[in-house]
Structure formats: C-alpha cells, structure tokens
Coordinates of C-alpha atoms and ligand atoms in Angstrom, one line a residue:
M1 CA -76.2 -46.3 -20.4
F2 CA -73.4 -45.0 -22.6
N3 CA -71.0 -47.3 -24.3
K4 CA -68.0 -45.0 -24.3
V5 CA -67.3 -41.7 -22.7
L6 CA -64.5 -39.3 -23.8
I7 CA -63.1 -37.2 -21.0
A8 CA -62.3 -33.7 -22.2
N9 CA -60.0 -32.9 -19.3
R10 CA -56.9 -34.0 -17.4
G11 CA -55.5 -34.4 -13.9
E12 CA -57.4 -35.7 -10.9
I13 CA -60.8 -35.0 -12.4
A14 CA -60.1 -37.1 -15.5
L15 CA -59.1 -40.0 -13.2
R16 CA -62.3 -39.5 -11.1
V17 CA -64.4 -39.7 -14.2
I18 CA -62.6 -42.8 -15.4
R19 CA -63.2 -44.6 -12.1
A20 CA -66.9 -43.7 -12.2
C21 CA -67.2 -45.0 -15.7
R22 CA -65.4 -48.3 -14.9
E23 CA -67.9 -48.9 -12.1
L24 CA -70.8 -48.3 -14.5
G25 CA -69.3 -50.6 -17.1
V26 CA -68.7 -47.7 -19.5
K27 CA -65.5 -47.6 -21.6
T28 CA -63.4 -44.5 -21.5
V29 CA -61.3 -42.4 -23.9
A30 CA -58.6 -40.0 -22.5
V31 CA -57.3 -37.1 -24.4
Y32 CA -54.0 -35.5 -23.6
S33 CA -51.6 -32.8 -24.6
E34 CA -47.9 -33.5 -25.3
A35 CA -47.2 -32.2 -21.8
D36 CA -49.4 -34.9 -20.3
R37 CA -48.0 -38.0 -22.1
Y38 CA -47.0 -39.6 -18.7
S39 CA -50.2 -38.7 -16.9
L40 CA -52.2 -41.4 -15.1
H41 CA -55.5 -40.6 -17.0
V42 CA -53.7 -41.6 -20.2
R43 CA -52.7 -44.9 -18.6
F44 CA -55.9 -45.8 -16.9
A45 CA -58.4 -45.0 -19.7
D46 CA -59.3 -47.7 -22.2
E47 CA -58.0 -45.6 -25.1
A48 CA -56.0 -42.4 -25.3
V49 CA -55.7 -39.8 -28.0
C50 CA -53.0 -37.0 -28.2
I51 CA -54.8 -33.8 -29.1
G52 CA -52.0 -31.4 -29.5
P53 CA -49.3 -29.3 -27.9
P54 CA -49.1 -28.3 -24.2
Q55 CA -50.9 -24.9 -24.5
S56 CA -54.6 -25.4 -23.5
K57 CA -55.8 -23.4 -26.4
E58 CA -54.4 -25.9 -28.8
S59 CA -55.4 -29.0 -26.8
Y60 CA -57.9 -29.1 -24.0
L61 CA -59.7 -26.1 -25.3
S62 CA -59.7 -27.1 -29.0
V63 CA -63.2 -28.0 -29.8
P64 CA -62.5 -29.4 -33.3
R65 CA -59.8 -31.7 -31.9
L66 CA -61.9 -33.0 -29.1
I67 CA -64.8 -33.7 -31.4
A68 CA -62.5 -35.4 -33.9
A69 CA -61.1 -37.5 -31.1
A70 CA -64.6 -38.6 -30.0
E71 CA -65.5 -39.4 -33.6
V72 CA -62.4 -41.6 -34.4
T73 CA -62.8 -43.5 -31.1
N74 CA -66.6 -43.9 -31.5
A75 CA -67.4 -42.3 -28.2
D76 CA -71.1 -41.5 -27.6
A77 CA -70.7 -39.0 -24.8
I78 CA -68.3 -36.3 -23.5
H79 CA -67.6 -35.6 -19.9
P80 CA -66.1 -32.1 -19.6
G81 CA -64.9 -32.3 -15.9
Y82 CA -64.4 -28.8 -14.4
G83 CA -62.5 -25.8 -15.9
F84 CA -61.6 -25.9 -19.6
L85 CA -64.8 -26.3 -21.7
S86 CA -67.1 -27.4 -18.9
E87 CA -69.1 -24.2 -18.8
N88 CA -68.9 -23.4 -22.5
A89 CA -72.4 -23.4 -24.0
S90 CA -71.1 -23.5 -27.6
F91 CA -69.1 -26.6 -26.8
A92 CA -72.1 -28.3 -25.3
E93 CA -74.1 -27.4 -28.4
I94 CA -71.5 -28.7 -30.8
C95 CA -71.4 -32.0 -28.9
G96 CA -75.2 -32.2 -29.4
T97 CA -75.0 -31.5 -33.1
S98 CA -72.2 -34.0 -33.5
G99 CA -74.4 -36.7 -32.0
L100 CA -72.5 -36.8 -28.7
T101 CA -74.2 -36.5 -25.3
F102 CA -72.6 -33.6 -23.3
I103 CA -72.6 -34.8 -19.7
G104 CA -73.9 -31.6 -18.3
P105 CA -76.7 -29.1 -18.6
K106 CA -78.4 -27.9 -21.8
P107 CA -76.5 -25.1 -23.6
E108 CA -79.3 -22.7 -22.8
S109 CA -78.9 -23.3 -19.0
I110 CA -75.1 -22.9 -19.3
M111 CA -75.6 -19.6 -21.1
S112 CA -78.2 -18.2 -18.7
M113 CA -76.0 -19.0 -15.7
G114 CA -72.7 -18.1 -17.3
D115 CA -73.5 -14.5 -17.6
K116 CA -73.4 -13.5 -13.9
A117 CA -75.7 -10.4 -14.1
L118 CA -78.2 -12.4 -16.2
A119 CA -78.0 -15.3 -13.7
K120 CA -78.7 -13.0 -10.8
D121 CA -81.7 -11.5 -12.6
T122 CA -83.0 -15.0 -13.4
M123 CA -82.7 -16.0 -9.8
R124 CA -84.3 -12.9 -8.5
K125 CA -87.3 -13.5 -10.8
A126 CA -87.5 -17.1 -9.5
G127 CA -87.9 -15.7 -6.0
V128 CA -84.3 -16.6 -4.8
P129 CA -82.8 -13.9 -2.6
V130 CA -80.0 -12.0 -4.3
I131 CA -77.5 -9.5 -3.1
P132 CA -78.9 -5.9 -3.5
G133 CA -77.4 -4.2 -6.5
S134 CA -78.0 -3.0 -10.1
D135 CA -80.6 -4.6 -12.3
G136 CA -78.2 -6.3 -14.6
V137 CA -75.2 -4.7 -16.2
V138 CA -74.6 -1.0 -16.2
F139 CA -72.8 0.8 -19.0
D140 CA -73.1 4.4 -18.1
F141 CA -70.8 5.8 -15.4
N142 CA -73.2 8.3 -14.0
E143 CA -75.9 5.7 -13.8
A144 CA -73.5 3.3 -12.1
K145 CA -72.4 5.9 -9.6
R146 CA -76.1 6.8 -8.7
I147 CA -76.8 3.1 -8.1
A148 CA -73.7 2.7 -5.9
G149 CA -74.9 5.7 -3.9
E150 CA -78.3 4.2 -3.5
I151 CA -77.0 0.7 -2.4
G152 CA -74.6 2.4 0.0
Y153 CA -70.8 1.9 0.2
P154 CA -68.9 -0.4 0.2
V155 CA -70.0 -1.9 -3.1
I156 CA -68.4 -4.4 -5.4
I157 CA -68.1 -4.0 -9.1
K158 CA -68.1 -7.4 -10.9
A159 CA -67.5 -8.4 -14.5
T160 CA -70.5 -10.2 -15.8
A161 CA -68.2 -12.6 -17.7
G162 CA -65.9 -13.0 -14.7
G163 CA -65.0 -16.2 -12.9
G164 CA -62.3 -18.0 -11.0
G165 CA -62.1 -15.2 -8.5
R166 CA -61.1 -12.6 -11.1
G167 CA -62.9 -9.5 -12.3
M168 CA -64.0 -8.0 -9.0
R169 CA -63.3 -4.7 -7.5
I170 CA -64.3 -3.4 -4.1
V171 CA -65.1 0.3 -3.7
R172 CA -65.2 1.8 -0.2
E173 CA -66.2 5.4 -0.9
A174 CA -67.8 7.5 -3.6
A175 CA -64.5 9.3 -4.4
E176 CA -62.9 6.1 -5.6
F177 CA -65.9 5.0 -7.7
E178 CA -65.0 6.6 -11.0
N179 CA -61.5 5.2 -11.2
A180 CA -62.7 1.8 -10.0
F181 CA -65.5 1.6 -12.5
R182 CA -63.3 2.4 -15.4
T183 CA -60.5 0.1 -14.4
A184 CA -62.9 -2.7 -13.7
S185 CA -64.5 -2.4 -17.1
H186 CA -61.2 -2.1 -18.8
E187 CA -59.8 -5.2 -17.0
A188 CA -63.0 -7.2 -17.8
E189 CA -62.5 -6.3 -21.5
K190 CA -58.9 -7.5 -21.4
A191 CA -59.5 -10.6 -19.4
F192 CA -62.9 -11.9 -20.7
S193 CA -63.3 -9.9 -23.9
N194 CA -66.5 -8.4 -22.4
P195 CA -66.4 -5.0 -20.6
S196 CA -69.8 -5.3 -19.0
V197 CA -69.9 -5.0 -15.3
Y198 CA -72.6 -4.9 -12.6
I199 CA -72.7 -3.5 -9.1
E200 CA -73.7 -5.1 -5.8
K201 CA -73.5 -4.4 -2.1
Y202 CA -70.2 -5.6 -0.7
L203 CA -71.0 -7.7 2.3
E204 CA -68.5 -7.3 5.1
R205 CA -67.2 -10.5 6.4
P206 CA -69.7 -13.0 5.0
R207 CA -69.3 -16.8 4.7
H208 CA -69.3 -18.6 1.4
I209 CA -71.8 -21.4 1.5
E210 CA -72.9 -23.4 -1.6
I211 CA -75.6 -26.0 -2.3
Q212 CA -74.9 -29.1 -4.4
I213 CA -77.7 -29.9 -6.7
M214 CA -78.5 -32.4 -9.4
G215 CA -81.3 -32.3 -12.0
D216 CA -82.5 -35.1 -14.2
R217 CA -84.0 -35.1 -17.8
H218 CA -87.5 -35.4 -16.3
G219 CA -87.7 -32.1 -14.5
N220 CA -86.7 -33.4 -11.0
V221 CA -84.1 -31.4 -9.1
V222 CA -82.6 -32.5 -5.7
H223 CA -80.1 -31.0 -3.4
F224 CA -77.4 -32.6 -1.2
G225 CA -76.9 -30.0 1.4
E226 CA -74.2 -27.4 1.7
R227 CA -70.4 -27.0 1.5
D228 CA -68.8 -24.2 3.5
C229 CA -66.0 -22.7 1.3
T230 CA -65.2 -19.6 3.5
I231 CA -61.5 -20.4 3.7
Q232 CA -60.3 -18.7 0.6
R233 CA -57.4 -16.7 -0.6
R234 CA -57.9 -14.0 -3.2
H235 CA -61.4 -15.5 -3.8
Q236 CA -59.9 -18.9 -4.5
K237 CA -61.0 -21.8 -2.3
L238 CA -58.4 -23.6 -0.1
V239 CA -60.5 -25.6 2.3
E240 CA -64.1 -26.8 2.0
E241 CA -66.2 -28.6 4.6
S242 CA -69.7 -29.9 5.3
P243 CA -71.8 -29.4 7.3
S244 CA -71.2 -25.7 7.7
P245 CA -70.4 -24.7 11.3
A246 CA -72.4 -21.5 10.7
I247 CA -75.8 -22.8 9.8
T248 CA -78.7 -24.6 11.4
Q249 CA -80.9 -27.4 9.9
E250 CA -83.5 -24.7 9.3
I251 CA -81.2 -22.5 7.2
R252 CA -79.9 -25.6 5.4
E253 CA -83.4 -26.5 4.4
A254 CA -84.2 -22.9 3.4
M255 CA -81.0 -22.7 1.3
G256 CA -81.6 -26.1 -0.2
A257 CA -85.2 -25.1 -1.2
A258 CA -84.0 -21.8 -2.7
A259 CA -81.3 -23.7 -4.7
V260 CA -83.8 -26.2 -6.0
K261 CA -86.3 -23.5 -6.9
G262 CA -83.5 -21.5 -8.8
A263 CA -82.3 -24.6 -10.7
K264 CA -85.9 -25.6 -11.6
S265 CA -86.5 -22.1 -13.0
V266 CA -83.8 -22.8 -15.7
H267 CA -84.9 -26.4 -16.2
Y268 CA -81.5 -27.5 -15.0
Q269 CA -80.1 -30.9 -15.8
G270 CA -77.0 -32.4 -14.4
A271 CA -74.7 -31.6 -11.5
G272 CA -74.5 -28.0 -10.4
T273 CA -73.8 -25.7 -7.5
I274 CA -75.6 -22.7 -6.3
E275 CA -73.3 -20.4 -4.4
F276 CA -74.6 -18.1 -1.6
L277 CA -73.1 -15.6 0.7
L278 CA -74.2 -15.8 4.3
D279 CA -74.3 -12.4 6.0
K280 CA -73.6 -11.8 9.7
D281 CA -77.3 -11.7 10.4
K282 CA -77.6 -15.2 8.8
S283 CA -79.5 -13.9 5.7
F284 CA -78.3 -15.6 2.6
Y285 CA -78.1 -14.3 -0.9
F286 CA -77.5 -16.0 -4.3
M287 CA -74.1 -15.2 -5.8
E288 CA -73.7 -17.4 -8.8
M289 CA -74.3 -20.8 -10.2
N290 CA -71.6 -23.2 -11.4
T291 CA -73.0 -25.4 -14.1
R292 CA -70.6 -28.3 -13.7
I293 CA -69.2 -30.8 -11.2
Q294 CA -66.9 -28.9 -8.8
V295 CA -63.4 -29.5 -7.4
E296 CA -64.9 -29.9 -3.9
H297 CA -67.7 -32.4 -4.8
P298 CA -66.0 -35.2 -2.7
V299 CA -66.9 -33.3 0.5
T300 CA -70.6 -33.8 -0.2
E301 CA -70.0 -37.4 -1.3
E302 CA -68.4 -38.3 2.0
V303 CA -71.2 -36.6 4.0
V304 CA -74.2 -38.0 2.1
G305 CA -72.7 -41.3 1.0
I306 CA -73.5 -40.8 -2.7
D307 CA -71.2 -41.1 -5.7
L308 CA -72.0 -37.8 -7.4
L309 CA -69.9 -38.6 -10.5
K310 CA -71.8 -41.8 -11.2
L311 CA -75.1 -40.1 -10.5
Q312 CA -74.1 -37.3 -12.9
I313 CA -73.4 -39.8 -15.7
E314 CA -76.6 -41.8 -14.9
V315 CA -78.8 -38.8 -15.1
A316 CA -77.1 -37.7 -18.4
A317 CA -78.1 -41.2 -19.7
G318 CA -81.7 -40.5 -18.8
E319 CA -82.1 -42.0 -15.3
R320 CA -84.6 -40.6 -12.9
L321 CA -83.6 -39.0 -9.6
K322 CA -85.1 -40.2 -6.3
K323 CA -86.5 -37.8 -3.7
M324 CA -84.1 -37.3 -0.8
K325 CA -83.9 -35.4 2.5
V326 CA -80.5 -34.4 3.6
K327 CA -79.5 -34.6 7.2
P328 CA -75.7 -34.8 7.5
E329 CA -74.5 -37.7 9.7
W330 CA -70.8 -37.2 9.0
H331 CA -68.5 -34.2 8.9
A332 CA -66.1 -34.0 6.0
M333 CA -63.4 -31.5 5.1
E334 CA -61.2 -31.1 2.0
C335 CA -57.8 -29.4 1.8
R336 CA -56.5 -28.5 -1.6
I337 CA -52.9 -29.5 -1.9
N338 CA -51.5 -27.1 -4.6
A339 CA -48.1 -26.9 -6.1
E340 CA -47.6 -23.5 -4.6
D341 CA -45.2 -22.0 -2.1
P342 CA -47.2 -20.6 0.8
M343 CA -44.1 -19.0 2.3
H344 CA -43.6 -16.9 -0.8
D345 CA -47.1 -15.6 -1.5
F346 CA -48.4 -18.9 -2.9
R347 CA -46.2 -18.6 -6.0
P348 CA -46.5 -21.6 -8.4
S349 CA -44.1 -24.4 -7.8
P350 CA -44.2 -26.7 -10.8
G351 CA -41.6 -29.4 -11.4
K352 CA -40.7 -33.0 -10.7
I353 CA -42.2 -34.8 -7.6
V354 CA -39.2 -36.7 -6.3
S355 CA -41.0 -38.6 -3.5
F356 CA -44.7 -39.0 -2.9
H357 CA -46.4 -40.7 0.0
M358 CA -50.1 -40.5 0.5
P359 CA -51.9 -40.8 3.8
G360 CA -54.6 -43.4 4.4
G361 CA -56.7 -45.1 7.0
F362 CA -60.4 -44.9 8.1
G363 CA -62.2 -41.9 6.7
V364 CA -59.2 -40.7 4.6
R365 CA -59.5 -40.1 0.9
V366 CA -57.0 -38.7 -1.6
D367 CA -58.0 -37.8 -5.1
T368 CA -54.9 -37.2 -7.1
H369 CA -53.1 -37.8 -10.4
A370 CA -49.7 -37.4 -8.9
Y371 CA -47.0 -40.0 -8.2
A372 CA -43.3 -40.2 -7.4
G373 CA -41.5 -39.2 -10.6
Y374 CA -44.4 -37.2 -12.0
E375 CA -43.6 -33.8 -13.4
I376 CA -46.1 -31.1 -12.8
P377 CA -46.4 -29.1 -16.0
P378 CA -46.4 -25.4 -15.7
Y379 CA -49.2 -25.0 -18.2
Y380 CA -52.3 -25.9 -16.2
D381 CA -53.8 -25.3 -12.7
S382 CA -51.7 -26.1 -9.6
L383 CA -53.8 -28.7 -8.0
V384 CA -51.7 -31.7 -7.0
A385 CA -54.1 -33.6 -4.7
K386 CA -57.4 -33.2 -2.8
L387 CA -57.2 -34.6 0.7
I388 CA -60.6 -35.4 2.2
V389 CA -61.2 -36.7 5.6
K390 CA -64.4 -37.5 7.5
A391 CA -65.4 -38.2 11.1
K392 CA -68.5 -37.8 13.3
T393 CA -67.7 -34.4 14.5
R394 CA -65.9 -31.3 13.3
D395 CA -63.3 -31.4 16.1
E396 CA -62.4 -34.9 15.1
V397 CA -62.2 -34.0 11.5
V398 CA -59.8 -31.1 12.2
D399 CA -57.6 -33.3 14.3
K400 CA -57.6 -36.1 11.8
M401 CA -56.8 -33.7 9.0
Y402 CA -53.8 -32.5 10.9
H403 CA -52.4 -36.0 11.5
T404 CA -53.2 -36.9 7.9
L405 CA -51.4 -33.9 6.5
D406 CA -48.4 -34.8 8.7
E407 CA -48.3 -38.2 6.9
F408 CA -48.6 -36.6 3.4
I409 CA -45.1 -36.5 1.9
V410 CA -44.5 -34.6 -1.3
E411 CA -40.9 -33.8 -2.1
G412 CA -39.3 -32.0 -5.0
I413 CA -41.8 -29.2 -5.2
H414 CA -43.4 -26.8 -2.7
T415 CA -47.0 -27.4 -1.7
T416 CA -49.7 -25.9 0.5
I417 CA -49.4 -28.7 3.1
P418 CA -47.5 -26.5 5.6
F419 CA -50.3 -23.9 5.4
H420 CA -53.0 -26.4 6.0
K421 CA -51.2 -27.8 9.0
K422 CA -51.0 -24.4 10.6
L423 CA -54.6 -23.8 9.8
M424 CA -55.7 -27.0 11.6
K425 CA -54.0 -25.8 14.7
N426 CA -55.4 -22.3 14.7
E427 CA -57.8 -21.6 17.5
Q428 CA -60.2 -19.4 15.5
F429 CA -60.4 -21.9 12.7
R430 CA -61.1 -24.6 15.2
S431 CA -63.8 -22.6 16.8
G432 CA -65.7 -22.5 13.4
D433 CA -66.2 -18.8 13.7
F434 CA -64.5 -17.1 10.8
D435 CA -65.3 -15.3 7.5
T436 CA -64.0 -14.9 4.0
K437 CA -61.3 -12.5 5.2
F438 CA -59.8 -15.0 7.6
V439 CA -56.8 -16.2 5.5
E440 CA -55.8 -12.6 4.7
Q441 CA -55.3 -11.9 8.4
F442 CA -54.0 -15.4 9.3
N443 CA -50.3 -15.3 10.2
F444 CA -49.3 -18.8 9.4
K445 CA -45.6 -18.2 8.8
D446 CA -44.5 -18.1 12.5
Ligands
LIG501 P1 -66.0 -16.3 -9.1 O1 -67.0 -16.7 -10.1 O2 -64.8 -15.6 -9.7 O3 -65.6 -17.4 -8.2 P2 -67.9 -15.3 -7.1 O4 -69.0 -14.3 -7.6 O5 -68.3 -16.7 -6.8 O6 -66.7 -15.2 -8.2 O7 -67.2 -14.6 -5.8 C1 -66.0 -15.2 -5.3 C2 -65.8 -14.7 -3.9 O8 -65.8 -13.3 -3.8 C3 -66.9 -15.1 -2.9 O9 -66.7 -16.4 -2.4 C4 -66.7 -14.0 -1.8 O10 -65.7 -14.3 -1.0 C5 -66.3 -12.8 -2.6 N1 -67.5 -12.0 -3.0 C6 -68.2 -12.0 -4.1 N2 -69.2 -11.1 -4.1 C7 -69.2 -10.5 -2.9 C8 -70.0 -9.5 -2.2 N3 -71.1 -8.9 -2.8 N4 -69.7 -9.2 -0.9 C9 -68.6 -9.7 -0.3 N5 -67.8 -10.7 -0.9 C10 -68.1 -11.1 -2.2

C-alpha cells in the first residue's frame, strides 16, 4: 500500500479521497489555491500545501506545482479526483516519470479514450455496439454532408475533443448542415483547441445509462452494474440512480459484458465508466468512456455495498480484483445540489453559506465539503453537495429523497434543492418512464 497520497483536487471529492485513505492507513496531502484556504480538505488532510492563486490554470491545473508539492511532502502517489487533470494523459505520464503512482489508468488508455472519435473506433473494433456514424473524424465538408445523408437526419456533430456536455450540435435537416458543420468545428477549435468533429445518428429520446467498471494491474476487469443518468439539463447530469428503471437483468448483463470487453481491449486499469445510450427499442450503443472516478460513483457504492474509492486505491497499489456478479438488492438515487438558481435558468449562485443543515437517518448519505460560514468561490464548479438515498424499491427512494430534501437547509445562496423537490413529486418522473429531454419540458416553476 502507499505511504502517502497527494490529492490533486478540491471540494467534496478531495474529502472523499481523504476518508478512503484514512481507512486504508494511508497519509494524505491536500493542495489548495488561495481561494480554498478555509476548505475542509485542507483541514482534514495530514498535510496541506498552497499551490497558487485561485485561477485553476495557476493552481489545480498546474502540473509543475502539483509535482513539486508531491516531491516536498514525499508523497508516493497522486489521486486526481474528477475534472481538473484527472483525464490528462500527459499529467499521468509526468507522474510516472517523477516516480509517483498516478491513481488511474495508464497514459495510453487515457489517450485512446480521451479522443471521442478514436474511442468509438476502438470500441467498434472490440465488438462493442456504437452509434451509427462516420468512421472517425471528418475534415471535408462535402464528405461530411454525404455521410450525414447516408446515416439519415437528424444527426449530431460532435467535437472529438469535447466533454462536459459541450461541443455538440444537432442537425435536423440537410439544409442546416453546412452552417452547423462550420460552426461546430469553429467552436471546437475555440473551446478545445482542436477543430476535429465526427458525425453520428442523433437518437430521439434515448436514455443515458452507464456501467461502472474497475480494472486491476493483472488484466482483470469487473463491472458493478449500471447508473441511469437520464435526468440531465444541457447534457449535464442532475440526478443519477441505480438500478435503471428502463432495463432488465438481461440487458444489464449484456451491457456489463460489453463494457468489460471494451475496457479489456484497452488494457484498462483503475476506475472507469462506459457510457451508453439506450434507444427506444432497447438497443444500446457505446457513447464514450470516462477514465476516472465519477461524481455519481456513490450511487453504485450504495447499491452494491462496495467502497469504490478504497478499491480504486487498492488496485492502483497492485491488488487483485475478485470476480463478481451484480444483482442489485437496493435502489439508490443521487441529487446534485448545485449553487445555482433553478428559477433563473440555473445561473451560478456563489457566495457565503449562512446556515447549513444536512439531512440524515437510515439510508441517507451526504457527500459535501460545505458548512455554515463556508464561502463558495466563483472559480470552480457549482457542486455544493451530493445527496444520496437508498431503499429497497424505487418508489421508497423517491419518497425518501423528497423528505430528505425537505430537511436539507442551505441559506445564503440559491441551490437546486427546490428543483429536485418538484422532480420527486412529478408523476412522469415517478413512473420511471422518461428520456434525456425530460428536464427541458418539465415545468417545475409552478
Ligand atoms: P460529454 O462528454 O460532453 O458528456 P457525451 O458524448 O457523453 O458528452 O454526451 C452527453 C449527452 O448528450 C448524452 O448523455 C446524451 O443526452 C446526449 N447525446 C450525445 N450523443 C447523442 C446522440 N447520438 N443522440 C442523442 N443524444 C446524444
């Protein structure tokens, strides 16, 4: 096992890693920007190093500063969390050459899955079903238009370097294609410094279902079942749950097997997620792979009863995974409590939290770095807390989530709590029959 892990992240995930390390008897080093001086990860880690000013570029994204912090504190491994440098192959490589274990996959795996078009191609070759579309990126407009015509409209143009719900454009008819193609590629260049785009069939009203996997250093890959992340706004997840109300045990096993096959084809090590879209006819298609631990991992932890963070650290230290067969016995759901104002188009609402009361009780879990008096800085993501509840059935979970949200008091800033409360009372949501367009049409302001 490692002696000391440096956490190259902040917020709730930094706390989550600290807790896992404590249980494993591993010492921790927190890094923080000047804006995070009063953050809990700084207080709870065994050591803390200030790595620069608030701007991420000069702190949490500064590779030289992170490596220097690891060297002065004598850390032997780095946990990247999610976001920031977690899917940066060159960071993973520099960790390796600096004698630090990167708690995540090999740089080659990050690279092959980081480019979305290449990832799709890799999965297709491994025999995983992918959404019909171009073979990789397309540069030429005429070629692109021909492919779109062949696939049939609507199509979606995606930036190969895209992520976080950005860099996608839906085209409904041939007449709009030229404009959309040029804009998409121009935007991709601006946002990701890479203009390359690829084309795929736009599925009408699919569900987003993903499989949690883990690979060890000995070639074993296991999966832990699915998370249904269909409740999204602008391609950003708001609620995640498991098991999915839309699939059977048979589909779960087929998806799980496809995910494991895909991960094995890139010799995947560490925690990862294979994202699929489930079409109305219940066919599923690979969409992308996230080569890190995800925000919504607690949903799976609650359903299968395994601490994924500890397991991720253990496999990074060389431990072998045991075979497992997943049959969910619990139902779990997570609501993302963001510092955003749902009544005003979810606009960011940073600032000081004046009062803060967390819910509790059987089957209730809150992963958060917030407290009364904590000031949410405007520089980073808006996640304040993850509220996860579990019960034996989906109906019980939805009811419990409603009551739990009612007990969650956050004053001083706006949060997404009122949105979630309305959602838990919505009949269609409760029925389990909805798709990725649901939030767009959901009138929660009445
Ligand atoms: P990101 O990396 O930015 O999260 P993804 O490729 O995972 O992008 O897509 C995010 C969301 O966009 C999906 O969950 C889905 O709602 C929507 N989406 C992506 N591709 C398609 C498609 N071909 N058809 C329909 N919806 C899609």
